[in-house]
PDB file of C-alpha atoms in Angstrom:
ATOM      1  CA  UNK A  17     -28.544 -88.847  39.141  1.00 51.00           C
ATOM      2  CA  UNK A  18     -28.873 -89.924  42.933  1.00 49.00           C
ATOM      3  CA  UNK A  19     -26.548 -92.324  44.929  1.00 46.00           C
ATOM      4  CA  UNK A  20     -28.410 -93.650  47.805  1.00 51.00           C
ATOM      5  CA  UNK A  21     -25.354 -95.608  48.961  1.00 54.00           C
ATOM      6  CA  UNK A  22     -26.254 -98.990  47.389  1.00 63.00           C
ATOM      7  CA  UNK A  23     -24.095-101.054  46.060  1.00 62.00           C
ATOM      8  CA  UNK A  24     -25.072-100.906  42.733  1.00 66.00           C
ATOM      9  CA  UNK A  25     -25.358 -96.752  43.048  1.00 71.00           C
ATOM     10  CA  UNK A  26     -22.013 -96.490  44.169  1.00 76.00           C
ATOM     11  CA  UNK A  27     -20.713 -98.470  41.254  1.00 75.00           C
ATOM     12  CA  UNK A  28     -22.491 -96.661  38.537  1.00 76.00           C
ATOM     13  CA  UNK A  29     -21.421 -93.292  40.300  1.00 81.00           C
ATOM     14  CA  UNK A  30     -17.927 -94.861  39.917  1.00 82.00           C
ATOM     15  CA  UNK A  31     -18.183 -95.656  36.287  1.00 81.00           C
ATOM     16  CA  UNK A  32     -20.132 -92.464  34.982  1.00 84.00           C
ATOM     17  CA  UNK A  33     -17.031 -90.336  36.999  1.00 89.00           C
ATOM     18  CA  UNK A  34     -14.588 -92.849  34.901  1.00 88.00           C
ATOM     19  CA  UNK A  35     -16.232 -92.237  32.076  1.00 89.00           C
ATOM     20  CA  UNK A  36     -15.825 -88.335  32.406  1.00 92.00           C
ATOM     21  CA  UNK A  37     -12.702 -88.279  33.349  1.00 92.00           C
ATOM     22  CA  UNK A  38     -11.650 -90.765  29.788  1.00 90.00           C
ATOM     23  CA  UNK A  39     -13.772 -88.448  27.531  1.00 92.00           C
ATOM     24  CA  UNK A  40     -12.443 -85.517  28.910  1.00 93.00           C
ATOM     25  CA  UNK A  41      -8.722 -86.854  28.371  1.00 93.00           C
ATOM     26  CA  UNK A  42      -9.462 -88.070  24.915  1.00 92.00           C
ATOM     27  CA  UNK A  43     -10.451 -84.791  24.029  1.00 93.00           C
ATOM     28  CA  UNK A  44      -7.585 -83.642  25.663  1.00 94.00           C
ATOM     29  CA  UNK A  45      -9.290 -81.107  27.999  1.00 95.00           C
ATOM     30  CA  UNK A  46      -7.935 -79.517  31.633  1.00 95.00           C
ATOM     31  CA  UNK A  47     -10.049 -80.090  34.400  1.00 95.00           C
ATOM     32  CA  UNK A  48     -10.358 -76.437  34.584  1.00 97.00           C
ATOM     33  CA  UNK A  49     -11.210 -76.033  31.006  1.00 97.00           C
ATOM     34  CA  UNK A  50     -13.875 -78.535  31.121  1.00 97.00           C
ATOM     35  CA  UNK A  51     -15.435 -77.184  34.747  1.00 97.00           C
ATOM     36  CA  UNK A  52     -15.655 -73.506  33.069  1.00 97.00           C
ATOM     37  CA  UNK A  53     -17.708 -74.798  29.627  1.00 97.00           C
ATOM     38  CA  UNK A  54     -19.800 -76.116  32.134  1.00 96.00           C
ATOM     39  CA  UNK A  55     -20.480 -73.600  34.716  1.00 96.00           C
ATOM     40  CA  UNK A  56     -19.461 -75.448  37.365  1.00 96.00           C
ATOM     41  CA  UNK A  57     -16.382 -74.858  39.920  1.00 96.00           C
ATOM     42  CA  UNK A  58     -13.232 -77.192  39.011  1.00 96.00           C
ATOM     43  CA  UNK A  59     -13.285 -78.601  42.484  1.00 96.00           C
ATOM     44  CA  UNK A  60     -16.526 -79.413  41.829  1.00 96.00           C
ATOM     45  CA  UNK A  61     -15.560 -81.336  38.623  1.00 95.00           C
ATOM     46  CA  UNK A  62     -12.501 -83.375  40.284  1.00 95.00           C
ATOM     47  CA  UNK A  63     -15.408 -84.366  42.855  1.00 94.00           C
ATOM     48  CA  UNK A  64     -17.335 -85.751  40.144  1.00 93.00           C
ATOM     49  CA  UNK A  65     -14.676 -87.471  38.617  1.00 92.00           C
ATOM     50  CA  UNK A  66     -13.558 -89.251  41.764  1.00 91.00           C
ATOM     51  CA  UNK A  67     -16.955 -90.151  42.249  1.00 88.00           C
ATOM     52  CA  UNK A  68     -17.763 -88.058  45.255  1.00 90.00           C
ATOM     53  CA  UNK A  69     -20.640 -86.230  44.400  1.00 87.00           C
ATOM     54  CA  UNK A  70     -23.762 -88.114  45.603  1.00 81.00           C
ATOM     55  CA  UNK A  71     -26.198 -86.468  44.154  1.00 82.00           C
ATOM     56  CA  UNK A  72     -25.619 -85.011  40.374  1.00 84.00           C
ATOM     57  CA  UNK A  73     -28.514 -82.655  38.989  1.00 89.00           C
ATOM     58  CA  UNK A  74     -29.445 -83.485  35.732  1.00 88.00           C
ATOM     59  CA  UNK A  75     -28.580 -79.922  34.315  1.00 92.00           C
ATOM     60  CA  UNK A  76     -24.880 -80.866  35.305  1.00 93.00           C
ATOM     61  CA  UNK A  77     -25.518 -84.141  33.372  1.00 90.00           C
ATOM     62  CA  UNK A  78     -26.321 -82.663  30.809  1.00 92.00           C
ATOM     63  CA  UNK A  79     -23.978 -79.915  30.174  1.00 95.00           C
ATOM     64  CA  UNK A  80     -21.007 -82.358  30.799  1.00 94.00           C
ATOM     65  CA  UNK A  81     -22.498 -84.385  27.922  1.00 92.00           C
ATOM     66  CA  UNK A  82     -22.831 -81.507  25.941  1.00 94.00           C
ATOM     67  CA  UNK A  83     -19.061 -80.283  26.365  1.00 95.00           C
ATOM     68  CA  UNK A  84     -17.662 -83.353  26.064  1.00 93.00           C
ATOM     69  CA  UNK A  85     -20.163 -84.186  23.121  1.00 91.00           C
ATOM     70  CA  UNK A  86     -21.177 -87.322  24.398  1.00 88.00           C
ATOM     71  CA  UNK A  87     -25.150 -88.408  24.578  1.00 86.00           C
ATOM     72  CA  UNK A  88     -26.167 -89.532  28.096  1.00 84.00           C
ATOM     73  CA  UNK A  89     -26.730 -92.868  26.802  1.00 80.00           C
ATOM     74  CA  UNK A  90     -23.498 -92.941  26.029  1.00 76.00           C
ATOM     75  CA  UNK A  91     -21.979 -91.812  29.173  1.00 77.00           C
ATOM     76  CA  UNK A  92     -24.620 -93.738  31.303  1.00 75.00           C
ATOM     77  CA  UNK A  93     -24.570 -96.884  29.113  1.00 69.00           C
ATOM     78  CA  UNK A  94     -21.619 -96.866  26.975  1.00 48.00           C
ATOM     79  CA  UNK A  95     -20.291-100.322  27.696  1.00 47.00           C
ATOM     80  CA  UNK A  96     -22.196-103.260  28.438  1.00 43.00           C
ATOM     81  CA  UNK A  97     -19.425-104.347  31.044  1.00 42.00           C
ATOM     82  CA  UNK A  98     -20.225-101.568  33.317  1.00 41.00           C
ATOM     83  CA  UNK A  99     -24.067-102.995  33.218  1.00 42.00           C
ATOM     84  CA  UNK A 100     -22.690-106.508  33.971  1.00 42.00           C
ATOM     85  CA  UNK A 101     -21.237-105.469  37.285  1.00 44.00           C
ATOM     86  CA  UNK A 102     -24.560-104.066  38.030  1.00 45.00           C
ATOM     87  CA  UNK A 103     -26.869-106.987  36.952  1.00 48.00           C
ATOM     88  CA  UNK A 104     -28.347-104.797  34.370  1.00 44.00           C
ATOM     89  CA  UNK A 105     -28.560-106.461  30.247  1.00 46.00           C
ATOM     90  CA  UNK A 106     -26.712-105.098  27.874  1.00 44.00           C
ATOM     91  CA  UNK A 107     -29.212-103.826  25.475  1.00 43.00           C
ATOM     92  CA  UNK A 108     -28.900-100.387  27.508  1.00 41.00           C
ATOM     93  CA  UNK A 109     -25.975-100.186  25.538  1.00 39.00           C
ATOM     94  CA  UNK A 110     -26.007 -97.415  22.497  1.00 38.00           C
ATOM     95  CA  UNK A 111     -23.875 -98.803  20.325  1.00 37.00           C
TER      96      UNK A 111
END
């Protein structure tokens, strides 16, 4: 997933790092915790969660989805509000 700086990038870079950060607390995971399931350094991790990461690969994607059991679609679509503030209908949602 690439953030080119648009307005609508920056906002779904916003809510996919929200959305990390709530599915890691509700499965009541430590930053660190999380960050080593993934391979991935825990600064790296509290980067993506406060949406500073610009640019996450796929593979990171994924294995966050996978540790946190979550489907992409879920993480990337979960709630039709997110998709509001973007324009986008809700029928990207999963649920």
């Amino acid at each position: 997933m690439r953030c080119d700086g648009t307005a609508s990038d920056v906002v779904l870079l916003n809510r996919v790092a929200r959305r990390v950060r709530e599915r890691r607390f509700i499965l009541g995971m430590k930053q660190r915790h999380l960050a080593h399931e993934c391979g991935i350094a825990a600064s790296y991790l509290c980067a993506i969660e406060g949406g500073q990461v610009p640019k996450l690969p796929v593979v990171t994607l994924m294995r966050l989805c996978a540790v946190l059991d979550i489907a992409p679609n879920a993480l990337l679509c979960h709630v039709d509000l997110w998709f509001s503030d973007l324009g986008l209908p809700p029928s990207c949602h999963s649920g």
